[in-house]
Amino acid sequence: NAGVTQTPKFRVLKTGQSMTLLCAQDMNHEYMYWYRQDPGMGLRLIHYSVGEGTTAKGEVPDGYNVSRLKKQNFLLGLESAAPSQTSVYFCASQGGDRNQPQHFGDGTRLSIL
Amino acid sequence: SQQGEEDPQALSIQEGENATMNCSYKTSINNLQWYRQNSGRGLVHLILIRSNEREKHSGRLRVTLDTSKKSSSLLITASRAADTASYFCATDATNAGKSTFGDGTTLTVKP
């Protein structure tokens, strides 16, 4: 049982480049989340999804887009990367009851030069 | 702004001692969750406590919730070096549709 898998684990981009981070979960969870974590800080919610085909903005959505075409996958896109988007990105999934824990991937470490 | 705020920011203790960290929040909640994060890894869920519960236990972990004070505490008893990690609280605010994380408490347990 893999749980939540994030790819890639590391990536270095140049300013202005685009890329997509992939999150896959095999627990048939309804809810999925993308967070960013900056050094010494907690997680800030970028976007989230409460089901296949739905997405919503979190606290810090600017510069990011997401898609949830399949229930098991949640994609995070950076259209034009900026140095301020250098961070560690975590994906999480949660069952369809908000009184369930979130399950996290191990993160994607992204550096924008 | 962060809904949950942990206190202290950092805590250093000797192995065998107890560790207590606190979380305060601002609005009414459905539940509050505690997570652990080891260096370079994702968060791991520890305990979820619902708004109508006052205390929960899991092994050496004890969590309390005081909704009148909008605060929660996590107690780790008989700490071990392996407990060294960052600990985060997350609040699921009523009608928010999502959880909000604090900035965490970094716990160091010295052998």
mmCIF file with all atom_site columns, C-alpha atoms in Angstrom:
data_model
loop_
_atom_site.group_PDB
_atom_site.id
_atom_site.type_symbol
_atom_site.label_atom_id
_atom_site.label_alt_id
_atom_site.label_comp_id
_atom_site.label_asym_id
_atom_site.label_entity_id
_atom_site.label_seq_id
_atom_site.pdbx_PDB_ins_code
_atom_site.Cartn_x
_atom_site.Cartn_y
_atom_site.Cartn_z
_atom_site.occupancy
_atom_site.B_iso_or_equiv
_atom_site.pdbx_formal_charge
_atom_site.auth_seq_id
_atom_site.auth_comp_id
_atom_site.auth_asym_id
_atom_site.auth_atom_id
_atom_site.pdbx_PDB_model_num
ATOM 1   C CA . ASN A 1 1   ? 0.000   0.000  0.000   1.00 0.00 ? 1   ASN A CA 1
ATOM 2   C CA . ALA A 1 2   ? 1.848   3.102  -1.249  1.00 0.00 ? 2   ALA A CA 1
ATOM 3   C CA . GLY A 1 3   ? -0.425  5.740  0.342   1.00 0.00 ? 3   GLY A CA 1
ATOM 4   C CA . VAL A 1 4   ? 0.389   9.157  -1.133  1.00 0.00 ? 4   VAL A CA 1
ATOM 5   C CA . THR A 1 5   ? 3.136   9.355  -3.750  1.00 0.00 ? 5   THR A CA 1
ATOM 6   C CA . GLN A 1 6   ? 4.621   12.605 -5.022  1.00 0.00 ? 6   GLN A CA 1
ATOM 7   C CA . THR A 1 7   ? 6.727   12.967 -8.148  1.00 0.00 ? 7   THR A CA 1
ATOM 8   C CA . PRO A 1 8   ? 9.299   14.287 -8.669  1.00 0.00 ? 8   PRO A CA 1
ATOM 9   C CA . LYS A 1 9   ? 11.083  14.374 -5.310  1.00 0.00 ? 9   LYS A CA 1
ATOM 10  C CA . PHE A 1 10  ? 13.497  17.132 -6.339  1.00 0.00 ? 10  PHE A CA 1
ATOM 11  C CA . ARG A 1 11  ? 13.548  19.654 -9.134  1.00 0.00 ? 11  ARG A CA 1
ATOM 12  C CA . VAL A 1 12  ? 15.514  22.762 -10.073 1.00 0.00 ? 12  VAL A CA 1
ATOM 13  C CA . LEU A 1 13  ? 13.905  25.238 -12.438 1.00 0.00 ? 13  LEU A CA 1
ATOM 14  C CA . LYS A 1 14  ? 14.913  28.503 -14.018 1.00 0.00 ? 14  LYS A CA 1
ATOM 15  C CA . THR A 1 15  ? 12.732  31.563 -13.572 1.00 0.00 ? 15  THR A CA 1
ATOM 16  C CA . GLY A 1 16  ? 9.926   31.541 -16.125 1.00 0.00 ? 16  GLY A CA 1
ATOM 17  C CA . GLN A 1 17  ? 9.921   27.789 -16.719 1.00 0.00 ? 17  GLN A CA 1
ATOM 18  C CA . SER A 1 18  ? 6.809   25.740 -16.145 1.00 0.00 ? 18  SER A CA 1
ATOM 19  C CA . MET A 1 19  ? 6.321   22.386 -14.530 1.00 0.00 ? 19  MET A CA 1
ATOM 20  C CA . THR A 1 20  ? 3.725   20.046 -13.064 1.00 0.00 ? 20  THR A CA 1
ATOM 21  C CA . LEU A 1 21  ? 3.921   18.210 -9.758  1.00 0.00 ? 21  LEU A CA 1
ATOM 22  C CA . LEU A 1 22  ? 1.996   14.971 -9.543  1.00 0.00 ? 22  LEU A CA 1
ATOM 23  C CA . CYS A 1 23  ? 0.292   13.549 -6.480  1.00 0.00 ? 23  CYS A CA 1
ATOM 24  C CA . ALA A 1 24  ? -1.218  10.078 -6.541  1.00 0.00 ? 24  ALA A CA 1
ATOM 25  C CA . GLN A 1 25  ? -3.145  8.326  -3.758  1.00 0.00 ? 25  GLN A CA 1
ATOM 26  C CA . ASP A 1 26  ? -4.347  4.739  -3.648  1.00 0.00 ? 26  ASP A CA 1
ATOM 27  C CA . MET A 1 27  ? -6.732  5.019  -0.672  1.00 0.00 ? 27  MET A CA 1
ATOM 28  C CA . ASN A 1 28  ? -9.801  6.100  -2.672  1.00 0.00 ? 28  ASN A CA 1
ATOM 29  C CA . HIS A 1 29  ? -9.871  9.371  -0.720  1.00 0.00 ? 29  HIS A CA 1
ATOM 30  C CA . GLU A 1 30  ? -12.259 12.143 -1.697  1.00 0.00 ? 30  GLU A CA 1
ATOM 31  C CA . TYR A 1 31  ? -10.251 15.116 -0.509  1.00 0.00 ? 31  TYR A CA 1
ATOM 32  C CA . MET A 1 32  ? -6.809  16.111 -1.713  1.00 0.00 ? 32  MET A CA 1
ATOM 33  C CA . TYR A 1 33  ? -4.618  19.075 -0.823  1.00 0.00 ? 33  TYR A CA 1
ATOM 34  C CA . TRP A 1 34  ? -1.482  20.871 -1.986  1.00 0.00 ? 34  TRP A CA 1
ATOM 35  C CA . TYR A 1 35  ? 0.583   22.732 0.616   1.00 0.00 ? 35  TYR A CA 1
ATOM 36  C CA . ARG A 1 36  ? 3.861   24.560 0.577   1.00 0.00 ? 36  ARG A CA 1
ATOM 37  C CA . GLN A 1 37  ? 6.267   24.646 3.501   1.00 0.00 ? 37  GLN A CA 1
ATOM 38  C CA . ASP A 1 38  ? 8.942   27.296 3.784   1.00 0.00 ? 38  ASP A CA 1
ATOM 39  C CA . PRO A 1 39  ? 11.917  26.966 6.172   1.00 0.00 ? 39  PRO A CA 1
ATOM 40  C CA . GLY A 1 40  ? 10.914  27.007 9.831   1.00 0.00 ? 40  GLY A CA 1
ATOM 41  C CA . MET A 1 41  ? 7.253   27.406 9.043   1.00 0.00 ? 41  MET A CA 1
ATOM 42  C CA . GLY A 1 42  ? 4.123   25.380 8.959   1.00 0.00 ? 42  GLY A CA 1
ATOM 43  C CA . LEU A 1 43  ? 2.119   24.362 5.927   1.00 0.00 ? 43  LEU A CA 1
ATOM 44  C CA . ARG A 1 44  ? 0.190   26.859 3.871   1.00 0.00 ? 44  ARG A CA 1
ATOM 45  C CA . LEU A 1 45  ? -2.648  25.596 1.712   1.00 0.00 ? 45  LEU A CA 1
ATOM 46  C CA . ILE A 1 46  ? -2.321  26.360 -1.995  1.00 0.00 ? 46  ILE A CA 1
ATOM 47  C CA . HIS A 1 47  ? -5.331  24.601 -3.540  1.00 0.00 ? 47  HIS A CA 1
ATOM 48  C CA . TYR A 1 48  ? -7.535  21.719 -2.578  1.00 0.00 ? 48  TYR A CA 1
ATOM 49  C CA . SER A 1 49  ? -10.152 19.399 -4.038  1.00 0.00 ? 49  SER A CA 1
ATOM 50  C CA . VAL A 1 50  ? -13.194 17.831 -2.408  1.00 0.00 ? 50  VAL A CA 1
ATOM 51  C CA . GLY A 1 51  ? -13.777 15.366 -5.212  1.00 0.00 ? 51  GLY A CA 1
ATOM 52  C CA . GLU A 1 52  ? -13.010 14.386 -8.772  1.00 0.00 ? 52  GLU A CA 1
ATOM 53  C CA . GLY A 1 53  ? -13.430 17.314 -11.136 1.00 0.00 ? 53  GLY A CA 1
ATOM 54  C CA . THR A 1 54  ? -13.541 19.932 -8.369  1.00 0.00 ? 54  THR A CA 1
ATOM 55  C CA . THR A 1 55  ? -10.879 22.354 -7.136  1.00 0.00 ? 55  THR A CA 1
ATOM 56  C CA . ALA A 1 56  ? -10.815 25.339 -4.798  1.00 0.00 ? 56  ALA A CA 1
ATOM 57  C CA . LYS A 1 57  ? -8.342  28.031 -3.755  1.00 0.00 ? 57  LYS A CA 1
ATOM 58  C CA . GLY A 1 58  ? -6.506  27.904 -0.462  1.00 0.00 ? 58  GLY A CA 1
ATOM 59  C CA . GLU A 1 59  ? -4.516  30.590 1.360   1.00 0.00 ? 59  GLU A CA 1
ATOM 60  C CA . VAL A 1 60  ? -1.766  31.125 -1.233  1.00 0.00 ? 60  VAL A CA 1
ATOM 61  C CA . PRO A 1 61  ? -3.130  30.183 -4.705  1.00 0.00 ? 61  PRO A CA 1
ATOM 62  C CA . ASP A 1 62  ? -1.484  32.870 -6.839  1.00 0.00 ? 62  ASP A CA 1
ATOM 63  C CA . GLY A 1 63  ? 0.948   31.528 -9.430  1.00 0.00 ? 63  GLY A CA 1
ATOM 64  C CA . TYR A 1 64  ? -0.392  27.973 -9.205  1.00 0.00 ? 64  TYR A CA 1
ATOM 65  C CA . ASN A 1 65  ? -3.062  25.961 -10.974 1.00 0.00 ? 65  ASN A CA 1
ATOM 66  C CA . VAL A 1 66  ? -4.448  22.515 -10.199 1.00 0.00 ? 66  VAL A CA 1
ATOM 67  C CA . SER A 1 67  ? -6.481  19.790 -11.809 1.00 0.00 ? 67  SER A CA 1
ATOM 68  C CA . ARG A 1 68  ? -8.279  16.709 -10.487 1.00 0.00 ? 68  ARG A CA 1
ATOM 69  C CA . LEU A 1 69  ? -9.360  14.837 -13.589 1.00 0.00 ? 69  LEU A CA 1
ATOM 70  C CA . LYS A 1 70  ? -9.112  11.463 -11.844 1.00 0.00 ? 70  LYS A CA 1
ATOM 71  C CA . LYS A 1 71  ? -9.998  10.790 -8.231  1.00 0.00 ? 71  LYS A CA 1
ATOM 72  C CA . GLN A 1 72  ? -6.607  9.325  -7.431  1.00 0.00 ? 72  GLN A CA 1
ATOM 73  C CA . ASN A 1 73  ? -4.518  12.143 -8.932  1.00 0.00 ? 73  ASN A CA 1
ATOM 74  C CA . PHE A 1 74  ? -4.098  15.797 -8.045  1.00 0.00 ? 74  PHE A CA 1
ATOM 75  C CA . LEU A 1 75  ? -1.774  17.882 -10.218 1.00 0.00 ? 75  LEU A CA 1
ATOM 76  C CA . LEU A 1 76  ? -0.144  21.166 -9.239  1.00 0.00 ? 76  LEU A CA 1
ATOM 77  C CA . GLY A 1 77  ? 1.128   23.376 -12.040 1.00 0.00 ? 77  GLY A CA 1
ATOM 78  C CA . LEU A 1 78  ? 3.469   26.336 -12.060 1.00 0.00 ? 78  LEU A CA 1
ATOM 79  C CA . GLU A 1 79  ? 2.960   28.228 -15.303 1.00 0.00 ? 79  GLU A CA 1
ATOM 80  C CA . SER A 1 80  ? 5.874   30.659 -14.960 1.00 0.00 ? 80  SER A CA 1
ATOM 81  C CA . ALA A 1 81  ? 8.101   29.798 -12.018 1.00 0.00 ? 81  ALA A CA 1
ATOM 82  C CA . ALA A 1 82  ? 9.414   32.586 -9.771  1.00 0.00 ? 82  ALA A CA 1
ATOM 83  C CA . PRO A 1 83  ? 12.146  32.439 -7.078  1.00 0.00 ? 83  PRO A CA 1
ATOM 84  C CA . SER A 1 84  ? 9.452   33.095 -4.441  1.00 0.00 ? 84  SER A CA 1
ATOM 85  C CA . GLN A 1 85  ? 8.023   29.670 -5.281  1.00 0.00 ? 85  GLN A CA 1
ATOM 86  C CA . THR A 1 86  ? 11.152  27.930 -4.025  1.00 0.00 ? 86  THR A CA 1
ATOM 87  C CA . SER A 1 87  ? 9.764   25.689 -1.325  1.00 0.00 ? 87  SER A CA 1
ATOM 88  C CA . VAL A 1 88  ? 8.914   22.158 -0.303  1.00 0.00 ? 88  VAL A CA 1
ATOM 89  C CA . TYR A 1 89  ? 5.544   21.091 -1.644  1.00 0.00 ? 89  TYR A CA 1
ATOM 90  C CA . PHE A 1 90  ? 3.421   18.512 0.142   1.00 0.00 ? 90  PHE A CA 1
ATOM 91  C CA . CYS A 1 91  ? 0.372   16.718 -1.084  1.00 0.00 ? 91  CYS A CA 1
ATOM 92  C CA . ALA A 1 92  ? -2.156  15.171 1.270   1.00 0.00 ? 92  ALA A CA 1
ATOM 93  C CA . SER A 1 93  ? -5.318  13.146 0.940   1.00 0.00 ? 93  SER A CA 1
ATOM 94  C CA . GLN A 1 94  ? -8.232  12.617 3.295   1.00 0.00 ? 94  GLN A CA 1
ATOM 95  C CA . GLY A 1 95  ? -11.261 10.381 3.348   1.00 0.00 ? 95  GLY A CA 1
ATOM 96  C CA . GLY A 1 96  ? -14.713 11.828 2.708   1.00 0.00 ? 96  GLY A CA 1
ATOM 97  C CA . ASP A 1 97  ? -15.255 12.614 6.382   1.00 0.00 ? 97  ASP A CA 1
ATOM 98  C CA . ARG A 1 98  ? -13.513 15.713 7.742   1.00 0.00 ? 98  ARG A CA 1
ATOM 99  C CA . ASN A 1 99  ? -13.022 13.902 11.043  1.00 0.00 ? 99  ASN A CA 1
ATOM 100 C CA . GLN A 1 100 ? -10.437 11.721 9.344   1.00 0.00 ? 100 GLN A CA 1
ATOM 101 C CA . PRO A 1 101 ? -6.686  12.374 9.370   1.00 0.00 ? 101 PRO A CA 1
ATOM 102 C CA . GLN A 1 102 ? -4.791  13.688 6.396   1.00 0.00 ? 102 GLN A CA 1
ATOM 103 C CA . HIS A 1 103 ? -2.195  11.391 4.831   1.00 0.00 ? 103 HIS A CA 1
ATOM 104 C CA . PHE A 1 104 ? 0.890   13.104 3.463   1.00 0.00 ? 104 PHE A CA 1
ATOM 105 C CA . GLY A 1 105 ? 3.431   12.369 0.787   1.00 0.00 ? 105 GLY A CA 1
ATOM 106 C CA . ASP A 1 106 ? 7.133   12.894 1.421   1.00 0.00 ? 106 ASP A CA 1
ATOM 107 C CA . GLY A 1 107 ? 7.251   16.163 -0.469  1.00 0.00 ? 107 GLY A CA 1
ATOM 108 C CA . THR A 1 108 ? 8.786   17.707 -3.570  1.00 0.00 ? 108 THR A CA 1
ATOM 109 C CA . ARG A 1 109 ? 11.756  20.001 -3.017  1.00 0.00 ? 109 ARG A CA 1
ATOM 110 C CA . LEU A 1 110 ? 11.604  22.696 -5.668  1.00 0.00 ? 110 LEU A CA 1
ATOM 111 C CA . SER A 1 111 ? 14.253  25.345 -6.283  1.00 0.00 ? 111 SER A CA 1
ATOM 112 C CA . ILE A 1 112 ? 13.719  28.219 -8.685  1.00 0.00 ? 112 ILE A CA 1
ATOM 113 C CA . LEU A 1 113 ? 16.887  29.965 -9.813  1.00 0.00 ? 113 LEU A CA 1
ATOM 114 C CA . SER B 2 1   ? -3.317  34.482 9.219   1.00 0.00 ? 1   SER B CA 1
ATOM 115 C CA . GLN B 2 2   ? -2.690  31.136 10.911  1.00 0.00 ? 2   GLN B CA 1
ATOM 116 C CA . GLN B 2 3   ? -5.632  29.646 12.750  1.00 0.00 ? 3   GLN B CA 1
ATOM 117 C CA . GLY B 2 4   ? -3.455  27.458 14.982  1.00 0.00 ? 4   GLY B CA 1
ATOM 118 C CA . GLU B 2 5   ? -0.370  28.708 16.757  1.00 0.00 ? 5   GLU B CA 1
ATOM 119 C CA . GLU B 2 6   ? 1.963   26.403 18.678  1.00 0.00 ? 6   GLU B CA 1
ATOM 120 C CA . ASP B 2 7   ? 3.885   27.281 21.789  1.00 0.00 ? 7   ASP B CA 1
ATOM 121 C CA . PRO B 2 8   ? 6.775   27.042 22.463  1.00 0.00 ? 8   PRO B CA 1
ATOM 122 C CA . GLN B 2 9   ? 8.504   27.369 19.101  1.00 0.00 ? 9   GLN B CA 1
ATOM 123 C CA . ALA B 2 10  ? 11.324  25.126 20.320  1.00 0.00 ? 10  ALA B CA 1
ATOM 124 C CA . LEU B 2 11  ? 11.688  22.728 23.236  1.00 0.00 ? 11  LEU B CA 1
ATOM 125 C CA . SER B 2 12  ? 14.765  20.802 24.371  1.00 0.00 ? 12  SER B CA 1
ATOM 126 C CA . ILE B 2 13  ? 14.552  18.096 27.035  1.00 0.00 ? 13  ILE B CA 1
ATOM 127 C CA . GLN B 2 14  ? 16.408  15.045 28.305  1.00 0.00 ? 14  GLN B CA 1
ATOM 128 C CA . GLU B 2 15  ? 15.351  11.536 27.431  1.00 0.00 ? 15  GLU B CA 1
ATOM 129 C CA . GLY B 2 16  ? 12.796  10.263 29.920  1.00 0.00 ? 16  GLY B CA 1
ATOM 130 C CA . GLU B 2 17  ? 11.306  13.679 30.642  1.00 0.00 ? 17  GLU B CA 1
ATOM 131 C CA . ASN B 2 18  ? 7.828   14.728 29.591  1.00 0.00 ? 18  ASN B CA 1
ATOM 132 C CA . ALA B 2 19  ? 7.263   17.219 26.778  1.00 0.00 ? 19  ALA B CA 1
ATOM 133 C CA . THR B 2 20  ? 4.263   19.528 26.599  1.00 0.00 ? 20  THR B CA 1
ATOM 134 C CA . MET B 2 21  ? 3.386   21.720 23.663  1.00 0.00 ? 21  MET B CA 1
ATOM 135 C CA . ASN B 2 22  ? 0.367   23.933 23.220  1.00 0.00 ? 22  ASN B CA 1
ATOM 136 C CA . CYS B 2 23  ? -1.815  25.090 20.366  1.00 0.00 ? 23  CYS B CA 1
ATOM 137 C CA . SER B 2 24  ? -4.136  28.078 20.381  1.00 0.00 ? 24  SER B CA 1
ATOM 138 C CA . TYR B 2 25  ? -6.696  28.910 17.740  1.00 0.00 ? 25  TYR B CA 1
ATOM 139 C CA . LYS B 2 26  ? -9.128  31.685 16.946  1.00 0.00 ? 26  LYS B CA 1
ATOM 140 C CA . THR B 2 27  ? -12.453 30.383 15.631  1.00 0.00 ? 27  THR B CA 1
ATOM 141 C CA . SER B 2 28  ? -14.786 27.505 16.426  1.00 0.00 ? 28  SER B CA 1
ATOM 142 C CA . ILE B 2 29  ? -13.628 24.132 15.166  1.00 0.00 ? 29  ILE B CA 1
ATOM 143 C CA . ASN B 2 30  ? -14.928 20.712 14.177  1.00 0.00 ? 30  ASN B CA 1
ATOM 144 C CA . ASN B 2 31  ? -11.725 19.001 15.264  1.00 0.00 ? 31  ASN B CA 1
ATOM 145 C CA . LEU B 2 32  ? -8.076  19.571 16.021  1.00 0.00 ? 32  LEU B CA 1
ATOM 146 C CA . GLN B 2 33  ? -5.298  17.297 14.839  1.00 0.00 ? 33  GLN B CA 1
ATOM 147 C CA . TRP B 2 34  ? -1.696  16.834 15.876  1.00 0.00 ? 34  TRP B CA 1
ATOM 148 C CA . TYR B 2 35  ? 0.993   15.771 13.414  1.00 0.00 ? 35  TYR B CA 1
ATOM 149 C CA . ARG B 2 36  ? 4.692   14.930 13.655  1.00 0.00 ? 36  ARG B CA 1
ATOM 150 C CA . GLN B 2 37  ? 7.267   15.751 11.010  1.00 0.00 ? 37  GLN B CA 1
ATOM 151 C CA . ASN B 2 38  ? 10.695  14.213 11.029  1.00 0.00 ? 38  ASN B CA 1
ATOM 152 C CA . SER B 2 39  ? 13.424  16.125 9.210   1.00 0.00 ? 39  SER B CA 1
ATOM 153 C CA . GLY B 2 40  ? 13.036  15.878 5.443   1.00 0.00 ? 40  GLY B CA 1
ATOM 154 C CA . ARG B 2 41  ? 9.820   13.889 5.594   1.00 0.00 ? 41  ARG B CA 1
ATOM 155 C CA . GLY B 2 42  ? 6.100   14.449 5.279   1.00 0.00 ? 42  GLY B CA 1
ATOM 156 C CA . LEU B 2 43  ? 3.734   14.882 8.201   1.00 0.00 ? 43  LEU B CA 1
ATOM 157 C CA . VAL B 2 44  ? 2.456   11.879 10.093  1.00 0.00 ? 44  VAL B CA 1
ATOM 158 C CA . HIS B 2 45  ? -0.880  11.986 11.874  1.00 0.00 ? 45  HIS B CA 1
ATOM 159 C CA . LEU B 2 46  ? -0.765  11.433 15.647  1.00 0.00 ? 46  LEU B CA 1
ATOM 160 C CA . ILE B 2 47  ? -4.161  12.178 17.163  1.00 0.00 ? 47  ILE B CA 1
ATOM 161 C CA . LEU B 2 48  ? -7.444  13.804 16.137  1.00 0.00 ? 48  LEU B CA 1
ATOM 162 C CA . ILE B 2 49  ? -9.690  15.216 18.846  1.00 0.00 ? 49  ILE B CA 1
ATOM 163 C CA . ARG B 2 50  ? -13.221 16.333 18.057  1.00 0.00 ? 50  ARG B CA 1
ATOM 164 C CA . SER B 2 51  ? -14.758 19.512 19.415  1.00 0.00 ? 51  SER B CA 1
ATOM 165 C CA . ASN B 2 52  ? -17.010 17.557 21.798  1.00 0.00 ? 52  ASN B CA 1
ATOM 166 C CA . GLU B 2 53  ? -14.073 15.634 23.300  1.00 0.00 ? 53  GLU B CA 1
ATOM 167 C CA . ARG B 2 54  ? -11.851 16.882 26.104  1.00 0.00 ? 54  ARG B CA 1
ATOM 168 C CA . GLU B 2 55  ? -9.041  14.345 26.225  1.00 0.00 ? 55  GLU B CA 1
ATOM 169 C CA . LYS B 2 56  ? -7.603  11.524 24.120  1.00 0.00 ? 56  LYS B CA 1
ATOM 170 C CA . HIS B 2 57  ? -4.766  9.116  24.632  1.00 0.00 ? 57  HIS B CA 1
ATOM 171 C CA . SER B 2 58  ? -2.612  7.130  22.254  1.00 0.00 ? 58  SER B CA 1
ATOM 172 C CA . GLY B 2 59  ? 0.296   5.240  23.768  1.00 0.00 ? 59  GLY B CA 1
ATOM 173 C CA . ARG B 2 60  ? 2.613   7.847  25.330  1.00 0.00 ? 60  ARG B CA 1
ATOM 174 C CA . LEU B 2 61  ? 0.614   10.709 23.827  1.00 0.00 ? 61  LEU B CA 1
ATOM 175 C CA . ARG B 2 62  ? -2.112  12.633 25.620  1.00 0.00 ? 62  ARG B CA 1
ATOM 176 C CA . VAL B 2 63  ? -4.064  15.417 23.965  1.00 0.00 ? 63  VAL B CA 1
ATOM 177 C CA . THR B 2 64  ? -6.447  17.790 25.702  1.00 0.00 ? 64  THR B CA 1
ATOM 178 C CA . LEU B 2 65  ? -8.856  20.276 24.187  1.00 0.00 ? 65  LEU B CA 1
ATOM 179 C CA . ASP B 2 66  ? -10.405 23.276 25.901  1.00 0.00 ? 66  ASP B CA 1
ATOM 180 C CA . THR B 2 67  ? -12.880 24.867 23.512  1.00 0.00 ? 67  THR B CA 1
ATOM 181 C CA . SER B 2 68  ? -13.718 27.655 25.978  1.00 0.00 ? 68  SER B CA 1
ATOM 182 C CA . LYS B 2 69  ? -10.083 28.782 25.884  1.00 0.00 ? 69  LYS B CA 1
ATOM 183 C CA . LYS B 2 70  ? -9.631  27.756 22.243  1.00 0.00 ? 70  LYS B CA 1
ATOM 184 C CA . SER B 2 71  ? -6.531  25.784 23.097  1.00 0.00 ? 71  SER B CA 1
ATOM 185 C CA . SER B 2 72  ? -5.114  22.280 22.994  1.00 0.00 ? 72  SER B CA 1
ATOM 186 C CA . SER B 2 73  ? -2.068  20.624 24.471  1.00 0.00 ? 73  SER B CA 1
ATOM 187 C CA . LEU B 2 74  ? -0.013  17.618 23.428  1.00 0.00 ? 74  LEU B CA 1
ATOM 188 C CA . LEU B 2 75  ? 1.852   15.756 26.162  1.00 0.00 ? 75  LEU B CA 1
ATOM 189 C CA . ILE B 2 76  ? 4.518   13.194 25.305  1.00 0.00 ? 76  ILE B CA 1
ATOM 190 C CA . THR B 2 77  ? 5.450   11.158 28.354  1.00 0.00 ? 77  THR B CA 1
ATOM 191 C CA . ALA B 2 78  ? 8.784   9.417  28.954  1.00 0.00 ? 78  ALA B CA 1
ATOM 192 C CA . SER B 2 79  ? 10.288  10.982 25.860  1.00 0.00 ? 79  SER B CA 1
ATOM 193 C CA . ARG B 2 80  ? 12.818  9.175  23.688  1.00 0.00 ? 80  ARG B CA 1
ATOM 194 C CA . ALA B 2 81  ? 15.482  10.433 21.302  1.00 0.00 ? 81  ALA B CA 1
ATOM 195 C CA . ALA B 2 82  ? 13.288  9.124  18.471  1.00 0.00 ? 82  ALA B CA 1
ATOM 196 C CA . ASP B 2 83  ? 10.615  11.671 19.469  1.00 0.00 ? 83  ASP B CA 1
ATOM 197 C CA . THR B 2 84  ? 12.886  14.429 18.145  1.00 0.00 ? 84  THR B CA 1
ATOM 198 C CA . ALA B 2 85  ? 10.804  16.084 15.431  1.00 0.00 ? 85  ALA B CA 1
ATOM 199 C CA . SER B 2 86  ? 8.570   19.041 14.694  1.00 0.00 ? 86  SER B CA 1
ATOM 200 C CA . TYR B 2 87  ? 5.008   18.855 15.939  1.00 0.00 ? 87  TYR B CA 1
ATOM 201 C CA . PHE B 2 88  ? 2.141   20.688 14.291  1.00 0.00 ? 88  PHE B CA 1
ATOM 202 C CA . CYS B 2 89  ? -1.463  21.275 15.221  1.00 0.00 ? 89  CYS B CA 1
ATOM 203 C CA . ALA B 2 90  ? -4.094  21.638 12.525  1.00 0.00 ? 90  ALA B CA 1
ATOM 204 C CA . THR B 2 91  ? -7.552  23.030 13.109  1.00 0.00 ? 91  THR B CA 1
ATOM 205 C CA . ASP B 2 92  ? -10.581 22.121 11.029  1.00 0.00 ? 92  ASP B CA 1
ATOM 206 C CA . ALA B 2 93  ? -12.634 25.269 11.419  1.00 0.00 ? 93  ALA B CA 1
ATOM 207 C CA . THR B 2 94  ? -16.401 25.095 11.301  1.00 0.00 ? 94  THR B CA 1
ATOM 208 C CA . ASN B 2 95  ? -17.680 25.804 7.776   1.00 0.00 ? 95  ASN B CA 1
ATOM 209 C CA . ALA B 2 96  ? -14.147 26.375 6.454   1.00 0.00 ? 96  ALA B CA 1
ATOM 210 C CA . GLY B 2 97  ? -13.951 23.179 4.439   1.00 0.00 ? 97  GLY B CA 1
ATOM 211 C CA . LYS B 2 98  ? -10.255 22.765 5.115   1.00 0.00 ? 98  LYS B CA 1
ATOM 212 C CA . SER B 2 99  ? -7.678  22.557 7.914   1.00 0.00 ? 99  SER B CA 1
ATOM 213 C CA . THR B 2 100 ? -5.150  25.218 8.868   1.00 0.00 ? 100 THR B CA 1
ATOM 214 C CA . PHE B 2 101 ? -1.701  24.383 10.257  1.00 0.00 ? 101 PHE B CA 1
ATOM 215 C CA . GLY B 2 102 ? 0.381   26.276 12.782  1.00 0.00 ? 102 GLY B CA 1
ATOM 216 C CA . ASP B 2 103 ? 4.119   26.915 12.486  1.00 0.00 ? 103 ASP B CA 1
ATOM 217 C CA . GLY B 2 104 ? 5.007   24.016 14.764  1.00 0.00 ? 104 GLY B CA 1
ATOM 218 C CA . THR B 2 105 ? 7.058   23.219 17.845  1.00 0.00 ? 105 THR B CA 1
ATOM 219 C CA . THR B 2 106 ? 10.517  21.773 17.284  1.00 0.00 ? 106 THR B CA 1
ATOM 220 C CA . LEU B 2 107 ? 11.231  19.173 19.951  1.00 0.00 ? 107 LEU B CA 1
ATOM 221 C CA . THR B 2 108 ? 14.757  17.954 20.654  1.00 0.00 ? 108 THR B CA 1
ATOM 222 C CA . VAL B 2 109 ? 15.173  15.008 23.002  1.00 0.00 ? 109 VAL B CA 1
ATOM 223 C CA . LYS B 2 110 ? 18.745  14.560 24.161  1.00 0.00 ? 110 LYS B CA 1
ATOM 224 C CA . PRO B 2 111 ? 19.959  11.021 24.910  1.00 0.00 ? 111 PRO B CA 1
#
